[in-house]
């Protein structure tokens, strides 16, 4: 493979009006990540030295959201959308002197694979301009790739094509790879004398050929070049994405009890022999290690589940949940920003947030870490081997020591030293026969009323 440095230009200035949305199109999500991030992730195989995102419609929001995902991005604004060549030209200030290749990608085309981009990079060894094409089932309004033998002669937009050119089914995906200086040189010669009055990036192929340069098409499956224009296409893309993630997980040795009910995020990592029950939803940033088990109906996000840990059924792990080896989280339990050390157990109906639970500690049913005072969040620590009685309220900030216990129903407002038992409830008294008497009184009252 060619080892030239690579820069990416991601086109993301278009409005996407057919989404019928206030959210800029490239920020609509598949697998919990914006479309634009999918497009960039695949290109990471090329180890780009720079990535320039061309923004326009909703630029402030697009830049803010994408920068959060990737702080290495550079943004260039295209204030008027005068066509794809004009869009790429906005990267000239940043990449005009770049020594290496640029790859143009679309922010609304999330599925172009790393393999395909690598094949394009290889094709660059023998061609000055490389275009990614696909054989379209319905060529419609795609640009057509006009070839002669192995040479790509030009790209004609559907609007400008002759009937003969329109009969070509080899279409332009939009992905183009070319030396940086060459592409900006070619772009400065692109005009807008065409059916749309736009500066077409596609014109650089004909210009390159006229100047004696070579051009070639690399092809891929149409599924990879799928562009998102409508909500229906977004939904179909989500379905396709989930299908691929499920197939990958199964192939990697993950057990999915009912694969079609497991929902993945773009970055979900499941170890070999992890066991995933039916109806489990993964938000972003989840790692489940080899051999861990997630039972039915769990929702996980921003968490790490170690080997031998068991979660669910019906559990929720929120960002910052860290389950060490053999930890257990049972039904109707929510864990947020909390570590459960080795073998710790929270088996029923509990909320553990902003906490550290020591190794082997047992948290009884109904325990709540009261971490929020309405303004600030506070931490709770529970020592190794501690036993927290059912329905304990831990008013944070508070520390419960190693091997300490709390009685059921205790409201812990002060630290509990190692090995101590905390009790904070009223001593029980039994009133002889009072229950029966009370009932008789109440029933008599009701009879009188009903009469
Ligand atoms: C483009 C190609 C066409 C190809 C098709 C594949 C051109 C002239 N045509 O057509 O050959 O078959 O994609 O989907 O390149 N954009 C900007 N600024 C602009 C114009 C576009 O950022 O001024 C962005 C859009 O947001 C979009 C991408 O570039 O992500 C493609 O633009 P679009 O208008 O959808 O191009 P098509 O007409 O579909
Ligand atoms: Ca398009």
CSV table of C-alpha atoms and ligand atoms in Angstrom, one decimal:
chain,number,residue,atom,x,y,z
A,1,UNK,CA,0.0,0.0,0.0
A,2,UNK,CA,1.1,3.5,-0.7
A,3,UNK,CA,2.6,5.1,2.4
A,4,UNK,CA,1.9,8.7,1.5
A,5,UNK,CA,0.6,10.9,4.2
A,6,UNK,CA,-3.2,11.3,4.0
A,7,UNK,CA,-5.6,14.1,4.9
A,8,UNK,CA,-9.4,13.8,5.0
A,9,UNK,CA,-11.9,16.4,3.8
A,10,UNK,CA,-15.4,15.6,5.1
A,11,UNK,CA,-18.2,17.5,3.3
A,12,UNK,CA,-20.9,18.4,5.8
A,13,UNK,CA,-22.2,21.8,4.8
A,14,UNK,CA,-25.5,20.7,3.1
A,15,UNK,CA,-28.8,21.3,4.7
A,16,UNK,CA,-30.4,17.9,4.3
A,17,UNK,CA,-33.8,19.5,4.0
A,18,UNK,CA,-35.5,16.1,3.3
A,19,UNK,CA,-34.8,15.1,6.9
A,20,UNK,CA,-37.5,17.6,7.9
A,21,UNK,CA,-35.5,18.4,11.0
A,22,UNK,CA,-34.0,21.2,13.0
A,23,UNK,CA,-30.9,19.0,13.6
A,24,UNK,CA,-28.3,19.3,10.9
A,25,UNK,CA,-28.3,16.1,8.9
A,26,UNK,CA,-24.8,14.9,9.7
A,27,UNK,CA,-25.7,15.0,13.4
A,28,UNK,CA,-28.5,12.5,13.1
A,29,UNK,CA,-27.3,9.3,14.7
A,30,UNK,CA,-26.8,5.7,13.9
A,31,UNK,CA,-25.7,3.4,16.7
A,32,UNK,CA,-25.4,6.4,19.1
A,33,UNK,CA,-22.9,8.3,16.9
A,34,UNK,CA,-23.5,11.1,14.4
A,35,UNK,CA,-23.5,10.1,10.8
A,36,UNK,CA,-20.3,12.2,10.3
A,37,UNK,CA,-18.4,10.3,12.9
A,38,UNK,CA,-19.2,7.0,11.2
A,39,UNK,CA,-17.8,8.4,8.0
A,40,UNK,CA,-14.6,9.4,9.8
A,41,UNK,CA,-14.1,6.3,11.8
A,42,UNK,CA,-13.8,4.0,8.8
A,43,UNK,CA,-11.2,6.4,7.3
A,44,UNK,CA,-9.0,5.9,10.4
A,45,UNK,CA,-7.3,2.9,8.7
A,46,UNK,CA,-5.6,5.5,6.4
A,47,UNK,CA,-4.1,7.1,9.6
A,48,UNK,CA,-5.0,10.6,8.4
A,49,UNK,CA,-2.6,13.4,9.6
A,50,UNK,CA,-5.3,16.0,9.3
A,51,UNK,CA,-9.1,16.0,8.9
A,52,UNK,CA,-10.9,19.1,7.7
A,53,UNK,CA,-14.7,19.1,8.1
A,54,UNK,CA,-16.5,21.6,5.8
A,55,UNK,CA,-19.5,23.0,7.6
A,56,UNK,CA,-22.3,25.4,6.5
A,57,UNK,CA,-25.8,24.7,7.6
A,58,UNK,CA,-25.9,24.5,11.4
A,59,UNK,CA,-22.2,25.0,11.4
A,60,UNK,CA,-22.0,26.1,15.1
A,61,UNK,CA,-23.8,23.0,16.3
A,62,UNK,CA,-22.1,20.6,13.9
A,63,UNK,CA,-18.6,21.9,15.0
A,64,UNK,CA,-19.5,21.7,18.7
A,65,UNK,CA,-20.8,18.1,18.5
A,66,UNK,CA,-18.1,16.7,16.2
A,67,UNK,CA,-15.3,18.4,18.2
A,68,UNK,CA,-16.6,16.6,21.3
A,69,UNK,CA,-16.2,13.3,19.5
A,70,UNK,CA,-12.8,14.1,18.1
A,71,UNK,CA,-10.6,17.0,19.3
A,72,UNK,CA,-8.2,16.7,16.4
A,73,UNK,CA,-10.7,17.9,13.8
A,74,UNK,CA,-10.2,21.2,11.9
A,75,UNK,CA,-13.3,23.0,10.6
A,76,UNK,CA,-13.6,25.2,7.6
A,77,UNK,CA,-16.9,27.0,6.8
A,78,UNK,CA,-18.6,27.1,3.5
A,79,UNK,CA,-21.1,30.0,3.9
A,80,UNK,CA,-22.9,29.4,0.6
A,81,UNK,CA,-23.4,25.9,-0.8
A,82,UNK,CA,-22.1,26.4,-4.3
A,83,UNK,CA,-21.3,22.8,-5.0
A,84,UNK,CA,-19.0,20.0,-4.0
A,85,UNK,CA,-15.9,21.5,-5.7
A,86,UNK,CA,-16.6,24.8,-3.9
A,87,UNK,CA,-17.0,22.9,-0.7
A,88,UNK,CA,-13.6,21.1,-1.0
A,89,UNK,CA,-12.0,24.5,-2.0
A,90,UNK,CA,-12.8,25.7,1.6
A,91,UNK,CA,-10.1,23.4,2.8
A,92,UNK,CA,-7.5,25.1,0.6
A,93,UNK,CA,-6.2,27.3,3.4
A,94,UNK,CA,-5.5,24.3,5.7
A,95,UNK,CA,-4.4,21.7,3.1
A,96,UNK,CA,-3.2,23.7,0.1
A,97,UNK,CA,0.4,22.9,0.9
A,98,UNK,CA,-0.2,19.5,2.3
A,99,UNK,CA,2.4,17.0,1.0
A,100,UNK,CA,0.3,13.9,0.4
A,101,UNK,CA,-3.1,12.7,-0.6
A,102,UNK,CA,-6.5,14.0,0.2
A,103,UNK,CA,-9.6,11.8,0.5
A,104,UNK,CA,-13.0,13.5,0.1
A,105,UNK,CA,-15.8,11.9,2.1
A,106,UNK,CA,-19.4,12.8,2.6
A,107,UNK,CA,-20.8,13.4,6.1
A,108,UNK,CA,-24.1,11.8,5.2
A,109,UNK,CA,-22.5,8.6,3.8
A,110,UNK,CA,-21.6,6.6,6.9
A,111,UNK,CA,-20.8,3.1,5.6
A,112,UNK,CA,-17.8,3.3,3.3
A,113,UNK,CA,-15.5,0.7,4.7
A,114,UNK,CA,-11.9,0.9,5.7
A,115,UNK,CA,-11.1,-2.0,3.3
A,116,UNK,CA,-12.5,0.0,0.4
A,117,UNK,CA,-10.5,3.1,1.3
A,118,UNK,CA,-7.4,1.0,1.5
A,119,UNK,CA,-8.1,-0.3,-2.0
A,120,UNK,CA,-8.4,3.2,-3.2
A,121,UNK,CA,-5.1,4.1,-1.6
A,122,UNK,CA,-3.5,1.1,-3.5
A,123,UNK,CA,-5.1,2.3,-6.7
A,124,UNK,CA,-3.4,5.6,-6.2
A,125,UNK,CA,-0.1,3.9,-6.9
A,126,UNK,CA,-1.1,3.8,-10.6
A,127,UNK,CA,-3.7,6.5,-11.0
A,128,UNK,CA,-3.6,10.3,-10.3
A,129,UNK,CA,-7.3,10.5,-9.4
A,130,UNK,CA,-9.1,7.6,-7.9
A,131,UNK,CA,-12.9,7.7,-7.6
A,132,UNK,CA,-15.1,5.2,-5.7
A,133,UNK,CA,-17.9,3.9,-7.9
A,134,UNK,CA,-20.6,1.3,-7.5
A,135,UNK,CA,-23.0,-0.5,-9.7
A,136,UNK,CA,-26.4,1.1,-8.9
A,137,UNK,CA,-29.6,-0.9,-8.9
A,138,UNK,CA,-31.4,2.4,-9.6
A,139,UNK,CA,-28.8,4.9,-11.0
A,140,UNK,CA,-31.4,7.8,-10.9
A,141,UNK,CA,-29.7,11.1,-10.1
A,142,UNK,CA,-26.2,9.8,-9.3
A,143,UNK,CA,-23.3,11.0,-11.4
A,144,UNK,CA,-22.2,8.4,-14.0
A,145,UNK,CA,-18.7,7.2,-14.3
A,146,UNK,CA,-17.7,7.2,-18.0
A,147,UNK,CA,-14.9,4.7,-18.5
A,148,UNK,CA,-12.8,3.4,-21.4
A,149,UNK,CA,-11.2,0.1,-20.5
A,150,UNK,CA,-9.6,0.6,-17.1
A,151,UNK,CA,-9.5,4.3,-17.5
A,152,UNK,CA,-12.0,6.7,-16.0
A,153,UNK,CA,-12.5,9.4,-18.6
A,154,UNK,CA,-15.0,11.7,-16.8
A,155,UNK,CA,-18.0,11.9,-14.5
A,156,UNK,CA,-21.2,13.2,-15.8
A,157,UNK,CA,-23.9,14.4,-13.4
A,158,UNK,CA,-27.3,12.9,-14.2
A,159,UNK,CA,-28.8,16.4,-14.9
A,160,UNK,CA,-26.2,17.0,-17.6
A,161,UNK,CA,-26.0,13.5,-19.1
A,162,UNK,CA,-26.9,12.4,-22.6
A,163,UNK,CA,-29.4,9.5,-22.9
A,164,UNK,CA,-26.4,7.2,-23.7
A,165,UNK,CA,-24.5,8.4,-20.6
A,166,UNK,CA,-27.6,8.0,-18.5
A,167,UNK,CA,-27.8,4.3,-19.4
A,168,UNK,CA,-24.5,3.7,-17.6
A,169,UNK,CA,-25.1,2.1,-14.2
A,170,UNK,CA,-21.6,2.6,-12.8
A,171,UNK,CA,-22.2,5.5,-10.5
A,172,UNK,CA,-20.2,8.0,-8.4
A,173,UNK,CA,-20.2,7.5,-4.6
A,174,UNK,CA,-18.6,10.9,-4.1
A,175,UNK,CA,-15.4,9.5,-2.5
A,176,UNK,CA,-12.4,10.8,-4.4
A,177,UNK,CA,-8.7,10.4,-3.6
A,178,UNK,CA,-6.0,12.6,-5.2
A,179,UNK,CA,-2.7,14.4,-4.4
A,180,UNK,CA,-3.5,17.5,-2.4
A,181,UNK,CA,-1.8,20.1,-4.6
A,182,UNK,CA,-3.3,18.4,-7.7
A,183,UNK,CA,-6.8,18.5,-6.4
A,184,UNK,CA,-6.7,22.2,-5.5
A,185,UNK,CA,-5.1,23.0,-8.8
A,186,UNK,CA,-7.8,21.1,-10.7
A,187,UNK,CA,-10.6,22.6,-8.5
A,188,UNK,CA,-9.4,26.1,-9.4
A,189,UNK,CA,-10.2,25.3,-13.0
A,190,UNK,CA,-13.7,23.9,-12.4
A,191,UNK,CA,-16.5,26.2,-13.7
A,192,UNK,CA,-20.2,26.2,-13.0
A,193,UNK,CA,-21.6,26.2,-16.5
A,194,UNK,CA,-23.9,23.2,-16.0
A,195,UNK,CA,-27.5,22.3,-15.3
A,196,UNK,CA,-27.3,23.2,-11.6
A,197,UNK,CA,-25.0,26.2,-11.9
A,198,UNK,CA,-22.8,24.6,-9.3
A,199,UNK,CA,-19.1,23.9,-9.0
A,200,UNK,CA,-19.0,20.1,-9.4
A,201,UNK,CA,-16.1,18.2,-7.8
A,202,UNK,CA,-16.8,15.5,-10.3
A,203,UNK,CA,-15.4,17.8,-13.1
A,204,UNK,CA,-11.9,17.3,-11.8
A,205,UNK,CA,-11.8,13.9,-13.5
A,206,UNK,CA,-12.3,15.2,-17.0
A,207,UNK,CA,-9.9,18.1,-16.3
A,208,UNK,CA,-7.2,15.7,-15.1
A,209,UNK,CA,-7.6,13.5,-18.2
A,210,UNK,CA,-7.5,16.6,-20.5
A,211,UNK,CA,-4.2,17.5,-18.7
A,212,UNK,CA,-2.7,14.1,-19.4
A,213,UNK,CA,-3.2,12.6,-16.0
A,214,UNK,CA,-4.6,9.2,-15.3
A,215,UNK,CA,-7.9,8.4,-13.5
A,216,UNK,CA,-9.4,5.1,-12.3
A,217,UNK,CA,-12.5,3.9,-10.5
A,218,UNK,CA,-12.4,1.5,-7.6
A,219,UNK,CA,-15.8,-0.2,-7.0
A,220,UNK,CA,-17.6,-1.4,-3.9
A,221,UNK,CA,-20.9,-2.8,-2.9
A,222,UNK,CA,-23.8,-0.3,-3.2
A,223,UNK,CA,-24.6,-0.9,0.5
A,224,UNK,CA,-21.4,1.0,1.4
A,225,UNK,CA,-22.2,4.1,-0.5
A,226,UNK,CA,-25.7,4.4,0.9
A,227,UNK,CA,-26.3,8.1,1.6
A,228,UNK,CA,-28.9,9.3,4.1
A,229,UNK,CA,-31.4,11.9,2.9
A,230,UNK,CA,-34.6,11.1,4.7
A,231,UNK,CA,-35.8,9.7,8.1
A,232,UNK,CA,-36.8,6.5,6.4
A,233,UNK,CA,-33.3,6.1,5.0
A,234,UNK,CA,-31.8,6.8,8.4
A,235,UNK,CA,-34.0,4.1,10.0
A,236,UNK,CA,-33.1,1.7,7.2
A,237,UNK,CA,-29.4,2.5,7.8
A,238,UNK,CA,-29.8,1.9,11.6
A,239,UNK,CA,-31.3,-1.5,10.8
A,240,UNK,CA,-28.4,-2.3,8.4
A,241,UNK,CA,-25.9,-1.1,11.0
A,242,UNK,CA,-27.4,-3.2,13.8
A,243,UNK,CA,-27.4,-6.3,11.5
A,244,UNK,CA,-23.8,-5.9,10.8
A,245,UNK,CA,-22.8,-5.4,14.5
A,246,UNK,CA,-24.8,-8.5,15.5
A,247,UNK,CA,-23.1,-10.6,12.8
A,248,UNK,CA,-19.7,-9.3,13.9
A,249,UNK,CA,-20.4,-10.1,17.5
A,250,UNK,CA,-21.5,-13.6,16.8
A,251,UNK,CA,-18.5,-14.1,14.6
A,252,UNK,CA,-16.2,-12.9,17.4
A,253,UNK,CA,-17.5,-15.5,19.7
A,254,UNK,CA,-20.1,-13.5,21.6
A,255,UNK,CA,-23.3,-15.3,22.6
A,256,UNK,CA,-26.4,-13.3,21.7
A,257,UNK,CA,-29.5,-15.2,22.9
A,258,UNK,CA,-31.8,-13.3,20.4
A,259,UNK,CA,-29.5,-11.4,18.1
A,260,UNK,CA,-32.2,-9.3,16.6
A,261,UNK,CA,-33.0,-7.9,20.0
A,262,UNK,CA,-29.5,-6.8,20.9
A,263,UNK,CA,-28.9,-3.1,20.1
A,264,UNK,CA,-25.4,-1.9,19.7
A,265,UNK,CA,-23.6,1.5,19.7
A,266,UNK,CA,-20.9,2.2,17.2
A,267,UNK,CA,-18.2,1.6,19.8
A,268,UNK,CA,-19.6,-1.4,21.8
A,269,UNK,CA,-16.8,-3.9,22.7
A,270,UNK,CA,-17.9,-7.4,23.7
A,271,UNK,CA,-15.3,-10.0,24.7
A,272,UNK,CA,-15.2,-13.5,23.4
A,273,UNK,CA,-17.7,-15.7,25.3
A,274,UNK,CA,-19.5,-12.8,26.7
A,275,UNK,CA,-23.2,-13.8,27.1
A,276,UNK,CA,-25.9,-11.3,26.2
A,277,UNK,CA,-29.5,-12.1,27.0
A,278,UNK,CA,-32.5,-10.9,25.0
A,279,UNK,CA,-33.4,-7.2,24.7
A,280,UNK,CA,-30.2,-5.7,25.8
A,281,UNK,CA,-29.4,-2.1,24.7
A,282,UNK,CA,-25.9,-0.7,24.6
A,283,UNK,CA,-25.4,3.0,24.6
A,284,UNK,CA,-22.0,4.4,23.7
A,285,UNK,CA,-18.7,3.5,25.4
A,286,UNK,CA,-19.5,0.1,26.8
A,287,UNK,CA,-17.0,-2.7,27.3
A,288,UNK,CA,-18.1,-6.2,28.4
A,289,UNK,CA,-15.2,-8.4,29.0
A,290,UNK,CA,-14.8,-12.0,28.0
A,291,UNK,CA,-17.1,-14.3,29.9
A,292,UNK,CA,-19.2,-11.7,31.6
A,293,UNK,CA,-23.0,-12.1,31.4
A,294,UNK,CA,-25.7,-9.5,30.7
A,295,UNK,CA,-29.1,-11.0,31.3
A,296,UNK,CA,-32.3,-9.9,29.6
A,297,UNK,CA,-33.6,-6.3,29.5
A,298,UNK,CA,-30.6,-4.4,30.6
A,299,UNK,CA,-29.5,-0.9,29.4
A,300,UNK,CA,-25.8,-0.1,29.6
A,301,UNK,CA,-24.0,3.1,28.7
A,302,UNK,CA,-20.4,4.4,29.5
A,303,UNK,CA,-19.5,1.4,31.6
A,304,UNK,CA,-17.1,-1.5,32.0
A,305,UNK,CA,-18.1,-5.0,33.0
A,306,UNK,CA,-15.2,-7.3,33.9
A,307,UNK,CA,-14.8,-11.0,33.5
A,308,UNK,CA,-17.2,-13.1,35.5
A,309,UNK,CA,-19.4,-10.2,36.4
A,310,UNK,CA,-23.2,-10.8,36.0
A,311,UNK,CA,-25.7,-8.0,35.3
A,312,UNK,CA,-29.5,-8.1,35.3
A,313,UNK,CA,-32.1,-9.0,34.3
A,314,UNK,CA,-33.6,-5.4,34.2
A,315,UNK,CA,-30.5,-3.5,35.3
A,316,UNK,CA,-29.2,-0.1,34.3
A,317,UNK,CA,-25.5,0.7,34.2
A,318,UNK,CA,-25.0,4.4,33.6
A,319,UNK,CA,-21.8,6.3,32.7
A,320,UNK,CA,-18.9,5.6,35.1
A,321,UNK,CA,-20.2,2.2,36.3
A,322,UNK,CA,-17.2,0.0,36.7
A,323,UNK,CA,-17.8,-3.7,37.6
A,324,UNK,CA,-14.7,-5.5,38.7
A,325,UNK,CA,-14.3,-9.3,38.4
A,326,UNK,CA,-17.2,-11.3,39.6
A,327,UNK,CA,-19.3,-8.3,40.7
A,328,UNK,CA,-23.0,-8.8,40.6
A,329,UNK,CA,-25.8,-6.4,39.8
A,330,UNK,CA,-29.3,-7.7,39.9
A,331,UNK,CA,-32.8,-6.7,38.9
A,332,UNK,CA,-34.0,-3.1,39.1
A,333,UNK,CA,-30.6,-1.8,40.1
A,334,UNK,CA,-29.1,1.4,38.8
A,335,UNK,CA,-25.4,2.0,39.0
A,336,UNK,CA,-23.9,5.4,38.1
A,337,UNK,CA,-20.3,6.6,38.4
A,338,UNK,CA,-19.5,3.9,40.9
A,339,UNK,CA,-17.1,1.1,41.2
A,340,UNK,CA,-18.1,-2.3,42.4
A,341,UNK,CA,-14.9,-4.0,43.4
A,342,UNK,CA,-14.2,-7.7,43.0
A,343,UNK,CA,-17.1,-9.9,44.0
A,344,UNK,CA,-19.3,-7.0,45.4
A,345,UNK,CA,-23.0,-7.6,45.1
A,346,UNK,CA,-26.0,-5.3,44.6
A,347,UNK,CA,-28.7,-7.8,43.8
A,348,UNK,CA,-32.0,-6.0,44.1
A,349,UNK,CA,-33.8,-2.7,43.7
A,350,UNK,CA,-31.0,-0.3,44.6
A,351,UNK,CA,-29.4,2.9,43.4
A,352,UNK,CA,-25.7,3.2,43.8
A,353,UNK,CA,-24.2,6.5,42.4
A,354,UNK,CA,-21.0,8.4,43.0
A,355,UNK,CA,-19.7,5.5,45.1
A,356,UNK,CA,-17.0,3.0,45.7
A,357,UNK,CA,-18.1,-0.4,46.9
A,358,UNK,CA,-15.3,-2.5,48.3
A,359,UNK,CA,-14.5,-6.1,47.4
A,360,UNK,CA,-17.0,-8.7,48.5
A,361,UNK,CA,-19.4,-6.1,50.0
A,362,UNK,CA,-23.1,-7.0,49.9
A,363,UNK,CA,-25.6,-4.3,49.3
A,364,UNK,CA,-29.1,-5.2,50.5
A,365,UNK,CA,-32.3,-4.7,48.6
A,366,UNK,CA,-33.6,-1.2,48.4
A,367,UNK,CA,-30.4,0.5,49.4
A,368,UNK,CA,-30.0,4.0,48.1
A,369,UNK,CA,-26.9,6.2,48.0
A,370,UNK,CA,-28.5,9.7,48.5
A,371,UNK,CA,-25.8,11.4,46.4
A,372,UNK,CA,-27.6,14.6,45.4
A,373,UNK,CA,-28.5,17.5,47.7
A,374,UNK,CA,-30.3,19.4,45.0
A,375,UNK,CA,-27.2,21.3,44.0
A,376,UNK,CA,-24.0,19.2,44.6
A,377,UNK,CA,-23.2,15.5,44.2
A,378,UNK,CA,-21.5,13.7,47.1
A,379,UNK,CA,-19.6,10.4,47.3
A,380,UNK,CA,-20.2,7.3,49.3
A,381,UNK,CA,-17.6,4.7,50.1
A,382,UNK,CA,-18.3,1.3,51.4
A,383,UNK,CA,-15.4,-0.8,52.6
A,384,UNK,CA,-14.5,-4.4,51.6
A,385,UNK,CA,-16.6,-7.0,53.1
A,386,UNK,CA,-19.2,-4.6,54.4
A,387,UNK,CA,-22.8,-5.7,54.7
A,388,UNK,CA,-25.4,-3.0,54.0
A,389,UNK,CA,-28.8,-4.0,55.4
A,390,UNK,CA,-31.9,-3.8,53.2
A,391,UNK,CA,-33.4,-0.4,52.7
A,392,UNK,CA,-30.4,1.5,54.0
A,393,UNK,CA,-30.2,5.2,53.0
A,394,UNK,CA,-26.6,6.4,52.8
A,395,UNK,CA,-26.7,10.2,53.0
A,396,UNK,CA,-23.5,11.2,51.1
A,397,UNK,CA,-20.8,12.2,51.7
A,398,UNK,CA,-20.4,9.2,54.0
A,399,UNK,CA,-17.9,6.4,54.5
A,400,UNK,CA,-18.8,2.9,55.7
A,401,UNK,CA,-15.7,1.0,56.9
A,402,UNK,CA,-14.5,-2.5,56.0
A,403,UNK,CA,-16.5,-5.3,57.4
A,404,UNK,CA,-19.0,-2.8,58.9
A,405,UNK,CA,-22.7,-3.5,58.9
A,406,UNK,CA,-25.9,-1.4,58.7
A,407,UNK,CA,-29.2,-2.6,60.1
A,408,UNK,CA,-32.1,-2.8,57.8
A,409,UNK,CA,-33.8,0.6,57.3
A,410,UNK,CA,-30.8,2.5,58.7
A,411,UNK,CA,-30.4,6.1,57.6
A,412,UNK,CA,-26.6,6.5,57.6
A,413,UNK,CA,-25.7,10.2,58.2
A,414,UNK,CA,-22.3,9.7,59.9
A,415,UNK,CA,-19.3,7.6,59.0
A,416,UNK,CA,-19.3,4.0,60.2
A,417,UNK,CA,-15.9,2.8,61.5
A,418,UNK,CA,-14.5,-0.6,60.3
A,419,UNK,CA,-16.2,-3.5,61.8
A,420,UNK,CA,-19.0,-1.5,63.5
A,421,UNK,CA,-22.7,-2.0,63.2
A,422,UNK,CA,-24.8,1.2,62.5
A,423,UNK,CA,-28.4,1.2,63.6
A,424,UNK,CA,-30.7,4.3,63.4
A,425,UNK,CA,-34.2,3.0,63.8
A,426,UNK,CA,-36.7,3.3,66.6
A,427,UNK,CA,-36.8,0.2,68.9
A,428,UNK,CA,-39.9,-1.9,68.2
A,429,UNK,CA,-42.8,-2.3,70.7
A,430,UNK,CA,-45.7,-4.7,70.3
A,431,UNK,CA,-49.2,-3.6,71.6
A,432,UNK,CA,-51.0,-6.7,72.7
A,433,UNK,CA,-54.2,-7.4,70.7
A,434,UNK,CA,-54.3,-3.9,69.3
A,435,UNK,CA,-54.3,-5.0,65.7
A,436,UNK,CA,-57.6,-7.0,66.0
A,437,UNK,CA,-59.3,-4.3,68.0
A,438,UNK,CA,-58.4,-1.7,65.5
A,439,UNK,CA,-59.8,-3.8,62.6
A,440,UNK,CA,-63.1,-4.4,64.5
A,441,UNK,CA,-63.5,-0.7,65.1
A,442,UNK,CA,-62.9,0.1,61.4
A,443,UNK,CA,-65.2,-2.6,60.1
A,444,UNK,CA,-68.0,-1.4,62.4
A,445,UNK,CA,-67.5,2.1,61.2
A,446,UNK,CA,-67.8,1.0,57.6
A,447,UNK,CA,-71.0,-1.1,58.2
A,448,UNK,CA,-72.6,2.0,59.8
A,449,UNK,CA,-71.8,4.1,56.8
A,450,UNK,CA,-73.0,1.5,54.2
A,451,UNK,CA,-76.3,1.0,56.1
B,1,LIG,C1,-23.0,14.1,-5.5
B,1,LIG,C2,-22.1,13.9,-6.8
B,1,LIG,C3,-22.7,12.8,-7.6
B,1,LIG,C4,-22.7,11.5,-6.8
B,1,LIG,C5,-23.6,11.8,-5.5
B,1,LIG,C6,-23.5,10.6,-4.6
B,1,LIG,C7,-21.2,16.1,-7.4
B,1,LIG,C8,-21.4,17.3,-8.3
B,1,LIG,N1,-22.1,15.1,-7.5
B,1,LIG,O1,-24.3,14.5,-6.0
B,1,LIG,O2,-21.8,12.5,-8.7
B,1,LIG,O3,-23.3,10.4,-7.5
B,1,LIG,O4,-23.1,12.9,-4.8
B,1,LIG,O5,-24.4,10.8,-3.5
B,1,LIG,O6,-20.3,16.0,-6.6
B,1,LIG,N2,-22.1,19.5,0.0
B,1,LIG,C9,-21.4,20.6,0.6
B,1,LIG,N3,-21.4,21.8,0.0
B,1,LIG,C10,-22.0,22.0,-1.2
B,1,LIG,C11,-22.6,20.9,-1.8
B,1,LIG,C12,-22.6,19.7,-1.2
B,1,LIG,O7,-20.9,20.4,1.7
B,1,LIG,O8,-21.9,23.1,-1.7
B,1,LIG,C13,-22.1,18.2,0.6
B,1,LIG,C14,-23.5,17.7,1.0
B,1,LIG,O9,-23.8,18.1,2.3
B,1,LIG,C15,-23.3,16.2,0.9
B,1,LIG,C16,-22.3,16.1,-0.2
B,1,LIG,O10,-21.6,17.3,-0.3
B,1,LIG,O11,-22.8,15.6,2.0
B,1,LIG,C17,-22.9,15.8,-1.6
B,1,LIG,O12,-23.8,16.8,-2.0
B,1,LIG,P1,-25.2,16.6,-2.7
B,1,LIG,O13,-25.8,17.9,-2.9
B,1,LIG,O14,-25.9,15.6,-1.9
B,1,LIG,O15,-24.6,16.0,-4.1
B,1,LIG,P2,-25.5,15.1,-5.1
B,1,LIG,O16,-26.2,16.0,-6.0
B,1,LIG,O17,-26.2,14.0,-4.4
B,2,LIG,CA1,-26.7,13.4,-2.1
